[in-house]
C-alpha positions as CSV (number, residue, x, y, z in Angstrom):
1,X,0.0,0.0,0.0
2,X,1.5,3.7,-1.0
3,X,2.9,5.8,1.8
4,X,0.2,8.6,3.0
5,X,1.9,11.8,4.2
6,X,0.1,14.4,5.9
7,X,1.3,19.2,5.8
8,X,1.1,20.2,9.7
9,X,1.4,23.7,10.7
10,X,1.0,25.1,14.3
11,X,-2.5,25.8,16.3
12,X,-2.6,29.2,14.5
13,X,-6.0,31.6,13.9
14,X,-5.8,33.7,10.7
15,X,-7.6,36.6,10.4
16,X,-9.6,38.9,8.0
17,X,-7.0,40.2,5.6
18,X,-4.5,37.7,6.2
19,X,-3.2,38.2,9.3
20,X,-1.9,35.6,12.1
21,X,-2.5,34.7,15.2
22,X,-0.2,32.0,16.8
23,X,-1.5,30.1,19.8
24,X,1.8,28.5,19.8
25,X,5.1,28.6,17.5
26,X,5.5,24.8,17.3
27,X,3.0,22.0,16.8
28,X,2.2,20.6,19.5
29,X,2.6,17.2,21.3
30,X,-1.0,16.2,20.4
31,X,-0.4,16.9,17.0
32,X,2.9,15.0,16.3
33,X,1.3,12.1,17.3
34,X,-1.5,12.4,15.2
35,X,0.2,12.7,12.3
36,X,2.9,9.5,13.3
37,X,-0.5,7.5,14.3
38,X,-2.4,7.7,11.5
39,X,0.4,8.6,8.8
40,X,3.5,7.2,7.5
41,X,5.4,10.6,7.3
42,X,4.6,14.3,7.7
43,X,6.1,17.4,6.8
44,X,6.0,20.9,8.6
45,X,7.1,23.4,6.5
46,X,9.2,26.4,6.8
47,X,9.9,29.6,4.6
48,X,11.6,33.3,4.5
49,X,8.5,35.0,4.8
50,X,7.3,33.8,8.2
51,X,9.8,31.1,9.9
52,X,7.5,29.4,12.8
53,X,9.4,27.4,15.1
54,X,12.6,25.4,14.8
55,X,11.5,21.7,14.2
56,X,14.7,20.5,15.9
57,X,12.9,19.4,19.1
58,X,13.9,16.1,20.7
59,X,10.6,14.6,19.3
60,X,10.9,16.3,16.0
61,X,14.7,15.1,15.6
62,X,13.9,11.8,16.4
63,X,11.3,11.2,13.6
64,X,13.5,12.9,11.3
65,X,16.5,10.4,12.2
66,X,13.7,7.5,11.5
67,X,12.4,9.3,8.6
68,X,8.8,10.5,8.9
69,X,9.5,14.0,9.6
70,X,10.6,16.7,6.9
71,X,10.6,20.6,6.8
72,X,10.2,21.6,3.7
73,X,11.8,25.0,2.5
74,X,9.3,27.3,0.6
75,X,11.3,30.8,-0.8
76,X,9.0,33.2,-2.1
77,X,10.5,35.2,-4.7
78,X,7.4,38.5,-4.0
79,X,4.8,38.4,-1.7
80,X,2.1,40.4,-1.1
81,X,-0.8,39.8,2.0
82,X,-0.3,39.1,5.5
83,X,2.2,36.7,7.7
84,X,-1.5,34.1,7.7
85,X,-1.8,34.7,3.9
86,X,2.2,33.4,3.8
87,X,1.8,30.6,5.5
88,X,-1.5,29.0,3.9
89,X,0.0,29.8,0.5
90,X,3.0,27.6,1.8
91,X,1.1,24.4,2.9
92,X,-0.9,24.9,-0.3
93,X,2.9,24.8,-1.9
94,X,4.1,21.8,-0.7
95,X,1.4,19.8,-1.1
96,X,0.7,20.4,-4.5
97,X,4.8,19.6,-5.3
98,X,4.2,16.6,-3.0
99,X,1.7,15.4,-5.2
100,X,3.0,16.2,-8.2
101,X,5.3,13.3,-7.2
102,X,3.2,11.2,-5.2
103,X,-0.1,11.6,-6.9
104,X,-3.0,11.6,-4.2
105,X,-0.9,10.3,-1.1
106,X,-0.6,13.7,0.5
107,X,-3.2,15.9,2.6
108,X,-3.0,19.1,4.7
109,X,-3.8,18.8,8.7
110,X,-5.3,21.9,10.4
111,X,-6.5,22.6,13.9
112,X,-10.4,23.3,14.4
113,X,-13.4,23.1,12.4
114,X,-13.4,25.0,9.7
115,X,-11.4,24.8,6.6
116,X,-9.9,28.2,6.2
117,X,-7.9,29.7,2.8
118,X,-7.2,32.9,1.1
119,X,-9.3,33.9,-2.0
120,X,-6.4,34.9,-3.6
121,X,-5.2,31.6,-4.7
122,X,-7.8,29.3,-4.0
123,X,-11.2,28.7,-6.2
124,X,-14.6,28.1,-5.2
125,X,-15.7,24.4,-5.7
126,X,-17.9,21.9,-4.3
127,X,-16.9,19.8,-1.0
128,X,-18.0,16.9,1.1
129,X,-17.3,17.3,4.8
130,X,-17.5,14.0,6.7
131,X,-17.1,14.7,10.2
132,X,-16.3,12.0,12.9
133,X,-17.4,13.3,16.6
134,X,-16.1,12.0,19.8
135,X,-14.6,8.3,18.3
136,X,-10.9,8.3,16.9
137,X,-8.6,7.1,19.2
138,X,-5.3,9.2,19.5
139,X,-2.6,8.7,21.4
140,X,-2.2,10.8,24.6
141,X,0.7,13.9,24.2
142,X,2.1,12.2,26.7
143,X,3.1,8.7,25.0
144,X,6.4,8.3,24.5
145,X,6.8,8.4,20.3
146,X,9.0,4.7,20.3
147,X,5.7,3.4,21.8
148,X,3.5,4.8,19.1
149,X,6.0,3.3,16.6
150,X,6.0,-0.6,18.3
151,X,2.5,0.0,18.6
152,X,1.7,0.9,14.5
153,X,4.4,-2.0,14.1
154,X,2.4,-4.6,15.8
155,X,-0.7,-3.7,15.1
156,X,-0.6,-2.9,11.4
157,X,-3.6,-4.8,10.3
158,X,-5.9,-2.7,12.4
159,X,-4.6,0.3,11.3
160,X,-4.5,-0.9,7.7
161,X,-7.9,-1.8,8.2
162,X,-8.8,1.6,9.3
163,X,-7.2,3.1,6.6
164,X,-8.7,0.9,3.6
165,X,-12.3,1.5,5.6
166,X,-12.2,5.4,5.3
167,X,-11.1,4.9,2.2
168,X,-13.9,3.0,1.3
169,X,-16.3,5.8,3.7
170,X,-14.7,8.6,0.8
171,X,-15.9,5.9,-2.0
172,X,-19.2,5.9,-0.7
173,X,-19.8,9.1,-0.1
174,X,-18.5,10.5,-2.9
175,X,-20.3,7.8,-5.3
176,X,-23.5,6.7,-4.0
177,X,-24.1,9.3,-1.5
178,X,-27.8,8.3,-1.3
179,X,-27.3,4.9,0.0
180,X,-26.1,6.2,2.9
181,X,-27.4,5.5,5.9
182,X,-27.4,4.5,9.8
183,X,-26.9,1.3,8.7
184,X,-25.1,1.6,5.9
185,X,-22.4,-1.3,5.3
186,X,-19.5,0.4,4.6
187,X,-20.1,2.8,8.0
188,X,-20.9,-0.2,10.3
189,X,-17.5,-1.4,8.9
190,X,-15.8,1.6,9.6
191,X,-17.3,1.3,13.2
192,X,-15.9,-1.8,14.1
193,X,-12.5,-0.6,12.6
194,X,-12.9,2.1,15.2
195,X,-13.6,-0.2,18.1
196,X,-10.5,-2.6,17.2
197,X,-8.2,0.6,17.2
198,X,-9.2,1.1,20.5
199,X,-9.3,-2.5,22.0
200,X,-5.6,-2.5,20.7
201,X,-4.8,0.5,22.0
202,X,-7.0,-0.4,25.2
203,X,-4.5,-4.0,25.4
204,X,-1.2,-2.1,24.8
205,X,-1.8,0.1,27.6
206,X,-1.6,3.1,25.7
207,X,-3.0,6.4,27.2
208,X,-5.3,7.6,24.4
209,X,-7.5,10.9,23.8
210,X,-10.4,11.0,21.6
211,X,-10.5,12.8,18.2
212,X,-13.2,14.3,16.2
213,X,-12.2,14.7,12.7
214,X,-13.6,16.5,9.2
215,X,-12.4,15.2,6.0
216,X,-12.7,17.6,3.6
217,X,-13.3,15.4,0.0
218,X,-13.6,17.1,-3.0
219,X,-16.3,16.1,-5.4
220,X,-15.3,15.6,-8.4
221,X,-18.1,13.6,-9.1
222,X,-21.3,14.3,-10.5
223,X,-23.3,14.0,-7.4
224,X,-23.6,17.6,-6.0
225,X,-27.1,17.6,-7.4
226,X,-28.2,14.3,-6.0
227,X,-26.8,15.5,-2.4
228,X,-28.6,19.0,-2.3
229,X,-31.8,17.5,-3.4
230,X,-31.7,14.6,-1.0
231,X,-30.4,16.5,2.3
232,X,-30.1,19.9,1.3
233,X,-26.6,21.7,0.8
234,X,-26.1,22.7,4.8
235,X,-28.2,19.9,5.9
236,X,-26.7,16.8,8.3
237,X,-26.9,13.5,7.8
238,X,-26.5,11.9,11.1
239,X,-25.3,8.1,11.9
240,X,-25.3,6.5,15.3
241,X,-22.2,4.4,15.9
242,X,-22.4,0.5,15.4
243,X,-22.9,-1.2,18.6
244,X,-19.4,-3.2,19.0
245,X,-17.9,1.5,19.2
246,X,-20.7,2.5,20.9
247,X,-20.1,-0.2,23.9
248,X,-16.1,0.7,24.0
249,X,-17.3,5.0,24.1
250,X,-19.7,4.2,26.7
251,X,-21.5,7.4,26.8
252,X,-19.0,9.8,24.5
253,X,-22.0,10.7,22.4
254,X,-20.1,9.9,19.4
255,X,-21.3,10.0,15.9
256,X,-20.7,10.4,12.2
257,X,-22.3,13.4,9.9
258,X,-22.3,14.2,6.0
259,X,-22.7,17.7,4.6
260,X,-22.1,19.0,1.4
261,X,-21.3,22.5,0.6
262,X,-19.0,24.8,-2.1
263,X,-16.1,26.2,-0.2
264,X,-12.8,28.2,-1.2
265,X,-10.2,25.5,-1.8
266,X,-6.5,25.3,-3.5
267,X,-6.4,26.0,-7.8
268,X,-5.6,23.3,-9.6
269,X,-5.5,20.2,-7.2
270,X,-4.8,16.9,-8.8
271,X,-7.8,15.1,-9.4
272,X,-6.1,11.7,-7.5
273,X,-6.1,14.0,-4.3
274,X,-10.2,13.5,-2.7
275,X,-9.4,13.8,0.8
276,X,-7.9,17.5,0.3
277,X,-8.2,18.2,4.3
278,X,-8.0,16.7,7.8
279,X,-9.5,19.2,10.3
280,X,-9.2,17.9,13.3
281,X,-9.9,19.0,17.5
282,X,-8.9,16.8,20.4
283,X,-12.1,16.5,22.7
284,X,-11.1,15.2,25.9
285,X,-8.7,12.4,27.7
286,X,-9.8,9.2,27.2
287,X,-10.9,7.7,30.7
């Protein structure tokens, strides 16, 4: 199976007009082992507009020395818009290069829950959002990083199985989006993926968190149409959990929702490339 990589940048707010507002000038714990959980490599990267951070933390060095970290060097030859404007135009950058070369394997990563870009460079197209509330496991920032690695190394079939079962959710979404439903195979699949992630995780005695994700897919299909009729274009379509995840949550109210919508995504993505955005917000410690 390809390599998936994921673009990180810091917990960062940007503002009307493309300004910045850093929370913090590194990524955090949280989000290093996000992106080593549930990808084979990421890449933070850096440019001489706006440098955030030094990526030569212990953590950050030591993925780098087992290759999964990179920092990427953007050098803008004019620039024009705020220090926020720089650095989405960056991620935007790299992973259009990156797949260039790898064609559909890379995705950006941002903190919170809403997909934000700059009109300047970006077009307005149609999107899927499938959001995942209160049910990924993630690693706790406290887990030391070898353990996440021994972990993905022994339990490689569950994670593959996660992988090829999202996979499948994008299919199915993006393809037959009216067959969706509470009981839809390919989401009661995904479900018990869910539940053997965190029965592994649960066995290994790793500390986890839980995640709520949105993918953002683009629709290159033809089924805008068939979603706005059937739901409406800001309209959710909510699934309860299977019952093998909703026994392992207990009461963590999780769930899954569909919603279609145009937003302001990057020009020219490859057409390989359908899940363009992982938006992501760590609820709570895992107890």
């Amino acid at each position: 199976m390809k390599e998936r990589g994921i673009i990180v940048a810091p917990p960062v707010t940007i503002t009307d007009g493309g300004g910045l507002y850093a929370e913090s000038s590194e990524i955090t714990g949280h989000q290093i082992r996000m992106a080593l959980f549930f990808w084979d490599k990421f890449d933070w990267p850096d440019n001489n507009i706006i440098s955030m951070g030094d990526g030569e933390t212990s953590d950050l060095r030591f993925l780098k020395e087992c290759g999964v970290f990179n920092r990427t060097r953007v050098n803008f030859n004019s620039f024009s818009g705020g220090a926020g404007t720089a650095l989405l135009q960056m991620q935007d950058a790299v992973v259009k290069e990156k797949n260039r070369i790898e064609p559909g394997n890379w995705s950006i990563q941002r903190i919170g829950e809403e997909l934000i870009s700059e009109p300047s460079f970006t077009q307005s197209q149609k999107v899927i959002e499938f959001d995942l509330y209160n049910s990924i496991p993630l690693p706790s920032s406290d887990v030391p990083l070898n353990d996440i690695l021994e972990f993905k190394q022994k339990h490689q079939s569950e994670l593959l199985a996660f992988r090829m079962l999202m996979d499948e959710m994008y299919l199915s979404i993006i393809n037959s989006p009216d067959q969706l439903s509470a009981k839809s195979a390919a989401l009661l699949r995904l479900s018990v993926a869910i539940s053997d992630l965190h029965k592994s995780m649960e066995s290994a005695s790793i500390q986890r968190s839980l995640l709520s994700y949105r993918i953002v897919l683009n629709d290159f299909s033809d089924m805008w149409d068939t979603i706005t009729r059937g739901y409406g274009a800001y309209e959710l379509v909510k699934a309860t959990v299977g019952d093998e995840l909703a026994a392992v949550l207990g009461a963590a109210n999780a769930l899954f929702k569909i919603s279609s919508k145009k937003a302001h995504v990057s020009k020219n993505l490859p057409t390989a490339l359908k899940d363009y955005a992982y938006l992501s917000k760590v609820e709570r410690e895992f107890m």
